[in-house]
CSV table of C-alpha atoms in Angstrom, one decimal:
chain,number,residue,atom,x,y,z
A,1,MET,CA,107.3,121.4,107.9
A,2,ASN,CA,106.8,117.8,107.6
A,3,PRO,CA,106.2,115.6,110.8
A,4,ASP,CA,109.1,113.2,111.7
A,5,LEU,CA,108.6,110.4,109.2
A,6,CYS,CA,112.1,109.0,109.8
A,7,GLU,CA,111.1,108.4,113.7
A,8,LEU,CA,108.0,106.6,112.4
A,9,LEU,CA,110.2,104.3,110.2
A,10,ALA,CA,112.8,103.7,112.9
A,11,ASN,CA,109.8,102.6,115.3
A,12,ASN,CA,109.0,99.7,112.9
A,13,GLY,CA,106.9,101.8,110.6
A,14,PHE,CA,106.4,101.0,107.0
A,15,VAL,CA,105.7,102.8,103.8
A,16,ARG,CA,102.8,102.1,101.1
A,17,CYS,CA,101.9,103.8,98.1
A,18,TYR,CA,98.5,103.7,96.0
A,19,LEU,CA,96.8,105.3,93.1
A,20,THR,CA,94.4,108.1,93.5
A,21,ASP,CA,92.6,110.8,91.9
A,22,ALA,CA,93.5,114.5,92.3
A,23,ALA,CA,91.4,114.7,95.7
A,24,GLY,CA,93.6,111.6,97.1
A,25,SER,CA,90.5,108.9,96.7
A,26,PRO,CA,91.5,105.6,95.6
A,27,VAL,CA,90.9,104.7,91.9
A,28,ASP,CA,91.7,101.8,89.5
A,29,GLU,CA,92.1,103.7,86.4
A,30,ILE,CA,95.0,105.6,84.8
A,31,SER,CA,95.2,107.9,81.9
A,32,CYS,CA,97.1,106.4,79.0
A,33,GLU,CA,96.9,108.4,75.7
A,34,GLU,CA,98.9,109.5,72.6
A,35,GLN,CA,100.6,112.8,72.5
A,36,GLY,CA,101.9,114.9,69.8
A,37,ASP,CA,102.4,113.9,66.1
A,38,ARG,CA,103.7,110.7,64.8
A,39,GLU,CA,107.1,110.4,62.9
A,40,ASP,CA,107.9,108.1,60.1
A,41,ILE,CA,111.2,106.1,60.9
A,42,SER,CA,113.0,103.6,58.6
A,43,VAL,CA,113.4,100.3,60.9
A,44,GLN,CA,115.0,96.9,59.6
A,45,LEU,CA,113.2,93.9,60.5
A,46,PRO,CA,114.8,90.9,62.0
A,47,GLY,CA,114.6,89.3,58.5
A,48,GLY,CA,116.7,92.1,57.0
A,49,GLU,CA,113.7,93.8,55.3
A,50,GLN,CA,113.6,97.5,55.5
A,51,VAL,CA,110.3,99.1,56.4
A,52,THR,CA,108.8,102.4,57.4
A,53,LEU,CA,106.8,102.5,60.7
A,54,GLN,CA,105.9,105.2,63.1
A,55,LYS,CA,107.2,106.5,66.4
A,56,VAL,CA,104.1,107.2,68.6
A,57,MET,CA,104.8,109.2,72.2
A,58,ILE,CA,102.4,107.7,74.9
A,59,SER,CA,101.7,109.6,78.1
A,60,LYS,CA,100.7,108.0,81.5
A,61,GLN,CA,99.5,110.3,84.1
A,62,ALA,CA,97.5,110.2,87.4
A,63,PHE,CA,98.1,110.7,91.2
A,64,VAL,CA,99.4,108.8,94.0
A,65,VAL,CA,99.4,108.9,97.9
A,66,VAL,CA,102.1,107.9,100.0
A,67,GLU,CA,101.4,106.7,103.7
A,68,VAL,CA,104.0,106.2,106.4
A,69,GLU,CA,102.5,104.4,109.4
A,70,ASP,CA,103.8,102.8,112.8
A,71,ASP,CA,101.8,101.3,115.5
A,72,ASP,CA,100.7,104.7,116.8
A,73,THR,CA,100.6,107.2,114.1
A,74,LEU,CA,99.6,107.4,110.5
A,75,CYS,CA,101.0,110.1,108.1
A,76,VAL,CA,99.4,110.6,104.7
A,77,SER,CA,100.8,112.6,101.8
A,78,GLU,CA,98.8,114.9,99.6
A,79,PRO,CA,98.1,113.7,96.2
A,80,ILE,CA,101.5,113.6,94.2
A,81,PRO,CA,100.8,113.9,90.4
A,82,PHE,CA,103.2,112.1,88.1
A,83,CYS,CA,103.1,112.0,84.1
A,84,PHE,CA,105.6,110.0,82.2
A,85,PHE,CA,106.2,109.9,78.4
A,86,GLU,CA,107.7,107.2,76.2
A,87,ASN,CA,108.0,106.5,72.5
A,88,VAL,CA,107.0,103.2,71.0
A,89,ILE,CA,107.8,102.0,67.4
A,90,LEU,CA,104.5,100.6,65.8
A,91,CYS,CA,102.7,100.3,62.4
A,92,ALA,CA,100.4,103.4,62.8
A,93,PRO,CA,99.8,104.9,59.2
A,94,ALA,CA,97.4,107.8,58.8
A,95,GLY,CA,93.8,107.1,59.7
A,96,THR,CA,94.4,104.9,62.6
A,97,GLU,CA,94.1,105.7,66.2
A,98,VAL,CA,95.8,104.6,69.3
A,99,VAL,CA,93.7,102.4,71.8
A,100,CYS,CA,96.1,102.5,75.0
A,101,SER,CA,95.2,100.8,78.5
A,102,VAL,CA,97.2,100.1,81.7
A,103,THR,CA,96.4,96.4,82.5
A,104,GLU,CA,98.5,96.5,85.8
A,105,PHE,CA,100.0,99.4,88.0
A,106,ASP,CA,102.5,99.3,91.0
A,107,CYS,CA,104.3,102.0,93.1
A,108,GLN,CA,106.9,101.4,95.6
A,109,ALA,CA,107.9,104.3,97.8
A,110,CYS,CA,111.2,105.0,99.8
A,111,VAL,CA,111.5,107.8,102.3
A,112,ASN,CA,115.2,108.8,102.5
A,113,CYS,CA,116.5,109.9,105.6
A,114,LEU,CA,119.7,111.5,106.4
A,115,ASP,CA,121.0,111.8,110.0
A,116,GLY,CA,117.4,111.2,111.1
A,117,ALA,CA,116.0,113.8,109.0
A,118,PHE,CA,113.7,113.4,106.1
A,119,GLU,CA,115.6,114.5,103.0
A,120,SER,CA,113.6,113.2,100.0
A,121,LEU,CA,110.9,110.7,98.8
A,122,ASP,CA,111.8,108.2,95.9
A,123,ILE,CA,108.6,106.3,94.1
A,124,ASN,CA,109.3,103.7,91.8
A,125,PHE,CA,106.4,103.0,89.2
A,126,ALA,CA,105.9,99.7,87.4
A,127,ILE,CA,103.2,100.2,84.6
A,128,CYS,CA,101.9,97.3,82.4
A,129,GLN,CA,100.3,98.6,79.2
A,130,SER,CA,98.4,97.4,76.2
A,131,ILE,CA,98.7,99.3,73.1
A,132,GLN,CA,97.1,98.7,69.9
A,133,ILE,CA,96.7,100.7,66.6
A,134,VAL,CA,93.2,100.1,65.2
A,135,ALA,CA,90.9,101.6,62.4
A,136,ASP,CA,87.2,100.6,61.6
A,137,VAL,CA,87.3,99.0,58.2
A,138,VAL,CA,84.6,97.0,56.0
A,139,VAL,CA,85.6,93.6,54.7
A,140,GLU,CA,84.1,91.3,52.3
A,141,GLN,CA,83.7,87.7,53.4
A,142,GLU,CA,82.4,84.7,51.7
A,143,ILE,CA,80.1,82.8,54.1
A,144,GLY,CA,78.1,79.7,53.9
A,145,PHE,CA,75.0,78.3,55.6
A,146,CYS,CA,75.6,75.4,58.1
A,147,SER,CA,74.7,71.9,57.3
A,148,PRO,CA,72.1,70.4,59.3
A,149,ARG,CA,73.6,68.5,62.5
A,150,ASP,CA,72.8,64.9,63.4
A,151,VAL,CA,69.4,64.3,64.2
A,152,ILE,CA,69.2,62.6,67.4
A,153,VAL,CA,65.8,60.7,67.6
A,154,PRO,CA,64.9,59.6,64.4
A,155,ASP,CA,67.2,57.5,62.0
A,156,ARG,CA,66.1,59.5,59.0
A,157,CYS,CA,64.3,62.6,58.2
A,158,SER,CA,62.8,64.0,54.8
A,159,PHE,CA,62.4,67.8,54.6
A,160,THR,CA,62.0,70.3,51.5
A,161,MET,CA,64.3,73.1,51.2
A,162,PRO,CA,62.3,76.5,50.3
A,163,ASN,CA,63.2,78.6,47.4
A,164,GLN,CA,65.1,81.7,48.3
A,165,CYS,CA,63.4,84.6,47.0
A,166,PRO,CA,62.3,83.2,43.5
A,167,VAL,CA,62.1,86.4,41.8
A,168,VAL,CA,65.9,87.2,42.2
A,169,PHE,CA,67.1,83.6,43.1
A,170,PRO,CA,65.4,81.2,40.9
A,171,GLY,CA,65.7,77.5,41.9
A,172,GLN,CA,63.6,74.4,42.3
A,173,MET,CA,62.3,72.8,45.3
A,174,ILE,CA,64.3,70.1,46.4
A,175,ASP,CA,63.7,67.0,48.3
A,176,LEU,CA,66.6,66.1,50.6
A,177,ASN,CA,67.0,63.1,52.5
A,178,VAL,CA,69.2,63.3,55.6
A,179,ASN,CA,71.1,60.4,57.0
A,180,SER,CA,71.7,60.9,60.6
A,181,LYS,CA,74.8,58.8,60.6
A,182,GLY,CA,76.5,60.4,57.5
A,183,THR,CA,76.3,64.2,58.3
A,184,PRO,CA,79.3,65.5,60.6
A,185,GLU,CA,78.2,67.2,63.7
A,186,ASN,CA,78.2,71.0,63.9
A,187,GLU,CA,79.6,71.2,60.1
A,188,CYS,CA,79.3,74.5,58.6
A,189,SER,CA,81.3,75.4,55.3
A,190,THR,CA,83.1,78.5,54.4
A,191,SER,CA,85.5,76.7,51.9
A,192,PRO,CA,85.6,78.1,48.1
A,193,VAL,CA,84.5,74.7,46.9
A,194,SER,CA,81.2,74.3,45.0
A,195,PRO,CA,78.5,74.1,47.8
A,196,THR,CA,76.0,71.7,48.0
A,197,PRO,CA,72.0,72.4,47.9
A,198,ALA,CA,72.3,72.5,51.6
A,199,GLN,CA,75.3,74.7,51.8
A,200,LEU,CA,74.3,77.7,49.7
A,201,GLN,CA,77.1,80.2,50.0
A,202,GLU,CA,76.8,84.2,49.8
A,203,VAL,CA,79.0,87.1,50.0
A,204,ALA,CA,78.7,89.7,53.0
A,205,CYS,CA,80.1,92.9,53.9
A,206,LEU,CA,81.2,93.4,57.6
A,207,SER,CA,82.2,96.5,59.6
A,208,VAL,CA,84.9,95.5,61.9
A,209,THR,CA,87.9,97.0,63.9
A,210,ARG,CA,91.1,96.1,62.2
A,211,VAL,CA,94.1,95.7,64.5
A,212,TYR,CA,97.3,97.1,62.5
A,213,ASP,CA,99.8,96.6,65.4
A,214,TRP,CA,99.5,95.6,69.1
A,215,ILE,CA,102.2,95.6,71.7
A,216,VAL,CA,102.2,94.7,75.7
A,217,GLN,CA,105.1,95.9,77.5
A,218,GLN,CA,106.0,96.8,81.0
A,219,SER,CA,107.5,100.3,81.5
A,220,ASP,CA,109.5,101.1,84.6
A,221,PHE,CA,109.6,105.0,85.9
A,222,LYS,CA,111.2,106.6,89.0
A,223,ARG,CA,110.6,110.0,90.6
A,224,THR,CA,112.5,111.5,93.5
A,225,ILE,CA,110.7,114.6,95.3
A,226,PRO,CA,112.7,116.7,97.7
A,227,ALA,CA,111.0,116.8,101.4
A,228,GLY,CA,110.1,120.4,100.7
A,229,ASP,CA,108.0,119.6,97.8
A,230,VAL,CA,105.6,116.9,99.5
A,231,GLU,CA,103.3,117.6,102.3
A,232,PHE,CA,102.4,114.8,105.0
A,233,THR,CA,99.6,115.2,107.3
A,234,CYS,CA,99.9,112.8,110.5
A,235,SER,CA,96.5,111.3,111.9
A,236,PRO,CA,94.4,113.1,109.6
A,237,CYS,CA,91.5,115.0,111.0
A,238,ASP,CA,88.0,114.2,110.0
A,239,ILE,CA,84.5,115.5,110.6
A,240,HIS,CA,81.9,112.6,111.5
A,241,LEU,CA,78.5,114.1,110.4
A,242,PHE,CA,75.1,112.2,111.3
A,243,VAL,CA,72.3,113.1,109.0
A,244,PRO,CA,69.1,111.3,109.1
A,245,ALA,CA,67.5,109.7,105.9
A,246,ASP,CA,64.8,112.4,105.7
A,247,ILE,CA,64.2,115.8,107.2
A,248,LEU,CA,60.7,117.0,107.6
A,249,CYS,CA,60.7,120.7,108.0
A,250,ASP,CA,63.3,120.7,110.6
A,251,ARG,CA,65.8,118.2,112.5
A,252,PHE,CA,68.8,118.5,114.9
A,253,LEU,CA,72.2,117.2,113.2
A,254,SER,CA,75.0,116.1,115.3
A,255,GLY,CA,78.7,115.2,114.6
A,256,LYS,CA,82.1,115.3,115.9
A,257,VAL,CA,85.5,116.7,114.9
A,258,ILE,CA,88.4,114.4,115.5
A,259,CYS,CA,92.1,113.9,114.6
A,260,GLY,CA,93.3,110.4,114.1
A,261,ASP,CA,91.0,107.8,115.8
A,262,ILE,CA,90.5,109.2,119.1
A,263,ASP,CA,91.9,112.7,119.4
A,264,PRO,CA,88.8,115.3,119.9
A,265,VAL,CA,89.2,118.7,118.5
A,266,GLU,CA,87.6,121.3,120.9
A,267,GLY,CA,86.7,124.9,119.5
A,268,ALA,CA,86.7,123.8,115.9
A,269,GLU,CA,84.5,126.2,114.0
A,270,VAL,CA,82.2,124.0,111.6
A,271,THR,CA,80.2,125.7,108.9
A,272,PHE,CA,77.4,124.1,106.8
A,273,ARG,CA,75.8,124.3,103.4
A,274,ALA,CA,73.2,122.4,101.4
A,275,GLU,CA,73.1,121.8,97.7
A,276,PRO,CA,70.3,122.8,96.5
A,277,ALA,CA,70.3,125.6,98.9
A,278,ILE,CA,66.8,125.1,100.5
A,279,VAL,CA,68.0,124.3,104.0
A,280,ASP,CA,69.0,126.9,106.7
A,281,PHE,CA,71.3,125.9,109.7
A,282,THR,CA,71.1,127.3,113.1
A,283,PRO,CA,73.5,128.4,114.6
A,284,ASP,CA,75.9,128.6,111.6
A,285,PRO,CA,78.9,128.5,112.3
A,286,VAL,CA,78.9,126.3,115.4
A,287,PHE,CA,81.9,125.6,117.6
A,288,THR,CA,82.8,121.7,119.0
A,289,ASP,CA,82.9,121.4,122.7
A,290,GLU,CA,85.5,119.8,124.8
A,291,PHE,CA,84.9,116.3,123.5
A,292,GLY,CA,84.7,117.6,119.6
A,293,ASN,CA,80.9,117.3,119.6
A,294,PHE,CA,78.6,119.6,117.8
A,295,GLU,CA,74.8,120.3,117.2
A,296,VAL,CA,73.2,122.2,114.7
A,297,GLU,CA,69.3,122.6,113.6
A,298,ALA,CA,68.6,122.1,109.8
A,299,ILE,CA,65.6,124.1,108.8
A,300,VAL,CA,64.0,123.4,105.6
A,301,SER,CA,62.2,126.1,103.4
A,302,ALA,CA,58.7,125.5,102.3
A,303,VAL,CA,59.2,122.4,99.9
A,304,THR,CA,56.1,120.6,98.7
A,305,GLU,CA,57.7,117.8,97.1
A,306,PRO,CA,60.3,115.3,98.7
A,307,THR,CA,63.9,116.7,97.4
A,308,ASP,CA,67.2,115.0,97.2
A,309,VAL,CA,69.6,117.3,99.2
A,310,VAL,CA,73.4,117.1,99.9
A,311,ILE,CA,74.5,118.5,103.4
A,312,THR,CA,78.1,119.4,103.9
A,313,ALA,CA,79.8,120.4,107.3
A,314,GLU,CA,83.4,121.7,106.9
A,315,THR,CA,86.0,123.0,109.2
A,316,MET,CA,89.7,124.1,109.5
A,317,VAL,CA,92.1,122.2,111.8
A,318,ASP,CA,95.7,123.0,112.0
A,319,GLY,CA,95.6,124.6,108.5
A,320,GLN,CA,93.9,121.6,107.0
A,321,MET,CA,90.5,121.8,105.5
A,322,VAL,CA,88.4,119.0,106.2
A,323,SER,CA,84.8,118.2,105.1
A,324,THR,CA,82.0,115.6,104.9
A,325,SER,CA,78.9,115.6,102.6
A,326,LEU,CA,76.1,113.1,103.2
A,327,PRO,CA,72.7,112.9,101.2
A,328,THR,CA,69.3,113.3,102.7
A,329,ILE,CA,65.6,113.7,101.5
A,330,VAL,CA,63.9,117.0,102.8
A,331,GLN,CA,60.2,118.2,102.6
A,332,CYS,CA,58.2,120.9,104.4
A,333,LEU,CA,54.7,121.4,103.3
A,334,ALA,CA,53.3,124.7,103.0
A,335,ASP,CA,50.9,124.9,106.1
A,336,PRO,CA,49.2,127.7,107.8
A,337,CYS,CA,50.6,129.4,111.0
A,338,ILE,CA,50.8,127.0,113.8
A,339,ILE,CA,52.0,127.0,117.6
A,340,GLU,CA,53.3,124.0,119.1
A,341,LEU,CA,53.1,123.5,122.9
A,342,PHE,CA,55.1,120.8,124.8
A,343,SER,CA,54.9,119.8,128.5
A,344,THR,CA,55.5,116.8,130.9
A,345,GLU,CA,52.6,114.7,131.7
A,346,GLN,CA,52.7,115.6,135.3
A,347,ILE,CA,53.9,118.7,137.1
A,348,PHE,CA,55.1,118.9,140.8
A,349,CYS,CA,54.8,122.3,142.3
A,350,ASP,CA,57.0,123.8,139.4
A,351,GLY,CA,57.8,122.7,135.8
A,352,PHE,CA,58.1,124.6,132.5
A,353,VAL,CA,56.4,124.5,128.9
A,354,ASP,CA,57.9,125.2,125.8
A,355,GLY,CA,57.0,125.4,121.9
A,356,ARG,CA,57.5,127.0,118.7
A,357,VAL,CA,55.6,129.1,116.2
A,358,ARG,CA,55.9,128.8,112.3
A,359,CYS,CA,54.2,129.6,109.1
A,360,ASP,CA,54.6,127.8,106.0
A,361,GLY,CA,57.6,126.0,107.3
A,362,ARG,CA,59.2,129.5,108.5
A,363,VAL,CA,60.0,129.9,112.0
A,364,ILE,CA,58.6,133.0,113.5
A,365,GLU,CA,60.6,135.4,115.5
A,366,GLY,CA,59.2,137.8,118.1
A,367,ALA,CA,55.7,136.3,118.2
A,368,VAL,CA,53.7,137.1,121.5
A,369,VAL,CA,52.6,134.0,123.0
A,370,THR,CA,49.9,133.9,125.7
A,371,LEU,CA,49.9,131.1,128.3
A,372,GLU,CA,46.5,130.2,130.3
A,373,SER,CA,45.4,127.5,132.5
A,374,SER,CA,41.9,125.9,133.3
A,375,ASP,CA,42.8,126.1,136.9
A,376,PRO,CA,43.8,129.5,138.6
A,377,ALA,CA,46.2,127.6,140.8
A,378,VAL,CA,48.7,127.1,137.8
A,379,THR,CA,50.4,130.3,136.6
A,380,PHE,CA,53.3,131.0,134.1
A,381,GLU,CA,56.6,133.2,134.4
A,382,PRO,CA,56.9,135.0,131.8
A,383,ASN,CA,53.5,135.6,130.5
A,384,PRO,CA,53.3,136.6,127.8
A,385,VAL,CA,56.3,135.3,126.3
A,386,LEU,CA,58.3,136.1,123.0
A,387,THR,CA,59.5,133.7,120.7
A,388,GLY,CA,63.4,133.5,119.9
A,389,SER,CA,65.3,133.4,116.7
A,390,LEU,CA,64.4,129.8,116.0
A,391,GLY,CA,60.5,130.7,116.6
A,392,ASN,CA,60.8,128.8,119.9
A,393,TYR,CA,59.5,130.0,123.4
A,394,PHE,CA,59.8,129.0,126.9
A,395,ALA,CA,58.2,129.7,130.2
A,396,GLY,CA,58.2,128.5,133.8
A,397,VAL,CA,55.3,126.8,135.5
A,398,THR,CA,54.1,127.2,139.1
A,399,VAL,CA,51.6,125.2,140.9
A,400,ALA,CA,50.1,126.9,144.1
A,401,ASP,CA,50.9,125.2,147.5
A,402,GLY,CA,48.1,123.0,148.7
A,403,THR,CA,47.0,122.0,145.2
A,404,PRO,CA,45.9,118.3,145.3
A,405,SER,CA,46.4,116.2,142.2
A,406,THR,CA,44.4,117.8,139.5
A,407,PRO,CA,44.1,117.6,135.7
A,408,VAL,CA,44.2,120.9,134.0
A,409,THR,CA,44.5,122.1,130.3
A,410,ILE,CA,47.3,124.4,129.6
A,411,THR,CA,46.7,126.5,126.3
A,412,ALA,CA,49.3,128.6,124.3
A,413,SER,CA,48.0,131.3,121.9
A,414,ALA,CA,49.3,134.1,119.6
A,415,THR,CA,48.2,136.1,116.6
A,416,VAL,CA,50.6,135.8,113.6
A,417,GLU,CA,50.2,137.4,110.2
A,418,GLY,CA,46.7,137.9,110.9
A,419,GLN,CA,45.9,134.5,112.3
A,420,MET,CA,44.9,133.6,115.6
A,421,ILE,CA,46.6,130.3,116.6
A,422,SER,CA,46.4,128.1,119.8
A,423,ALA,CA,47.4,124.8,121.0
A,424,SER,CA,46.6,122.8,124.2
A,425,VAL,CA,47.8,120.0,126.6
A,426,GLU,CA,46.5,118.2,129.2
A,427,VAL,CA,48.8,117.9,132.5
A,428,LEU,CA,48.3,116.7,135.9
A,429,VAL,CA,49.4,119.0,138.3
A,430,GLU,CA,50.0,118.7,142.2
A,431,CYS,CA,51.7,120.4,145.2
A,432,ASP,CA,50.4,119.4,148.5
A,433,SER,CA,51.9,121.3,151.4
A,434,THR,CA,53.7,119.2,153.9
A,435,CYS,CA,53.3,122.2,156.5
A,436,PRO,CA,50.6,121.8,159.3
């Protein structure tokens, strides 16, 4: 069911139409080609001469999108295909080809309403086209050397014309005096008169494109589409995806699903893919929150060289598939197993530490991580702790009452794939008791 386009027009709305490709993206070009076989026909020229010309069928085809908009709502049609055929009379003998181009294109759309209901859509097309009949030919042309132009600084100049290939073109050296006031500027001879020694003529064979016939004409077409044969989507939905210019092993990507300019979509199921498929996404799919926002972690496989990747996010909203694709560069060097440990610089009585375990760029799930402190006043819960599906771990930190401000070293260690790995951080802890 189409939205109420007629109500938009009644609310000072307007209609526009533009040329697109099959996906609905605006384009500047339109297909203009010869179709079928040529047919010889007898035509009488204005002077009364009877000649045989050819009837050539030309097709023009592409897509258009129609938009209906008022101050609050924008409705966009699906790409509407069109294809028009027309016959033109040309001198198009066998061996020639048609070169057709659309030099100007315009479309005007009209939404037809009956008793306030959308009945049909009229689209009027105006196409200006240039049609040529051409063939590659070789022509013989008598050409000549240009005469010397006026000499600017000296009044007279004497030079010697060299022989042109003495073996096959015998001649004698000729001293030629040139009077700067007697030689027309830019003179170049191509006339059949006998050449002077300074204007030796030759015959050249040139490969050129010969135009047998050429017309430029405007053609007007109209298409009427019943309301049930065209779909409009109002305030089209979109995914705003934010991808960094480069991803080193892993990064969090964020985005938002909205309809129109401001309406967020809650609960939209967003899926992800990468081309080439060297990036994994967690979680996948992800669901948008009440503000239409989502976040996903992109994890890169072990890739030693920077690689161009296109990341695509897509979702279905009200039966409409929307997607966004953005490029990035990914890399993840094949390192040995490592453990990461993070903490705040200071912990007052209680806090937390977290980190991640991975090998060769792969996150390790189920690794047993043991936490230790250089001061027994600092304890951890749980300890040991297991890594999750993202290779990450988390543990609470408790500082014993009565502990003055003390620097301690916290260490996380694990054995993964036969390797003992560890990491340490320096933290200032304190938990002075206020009780007497």
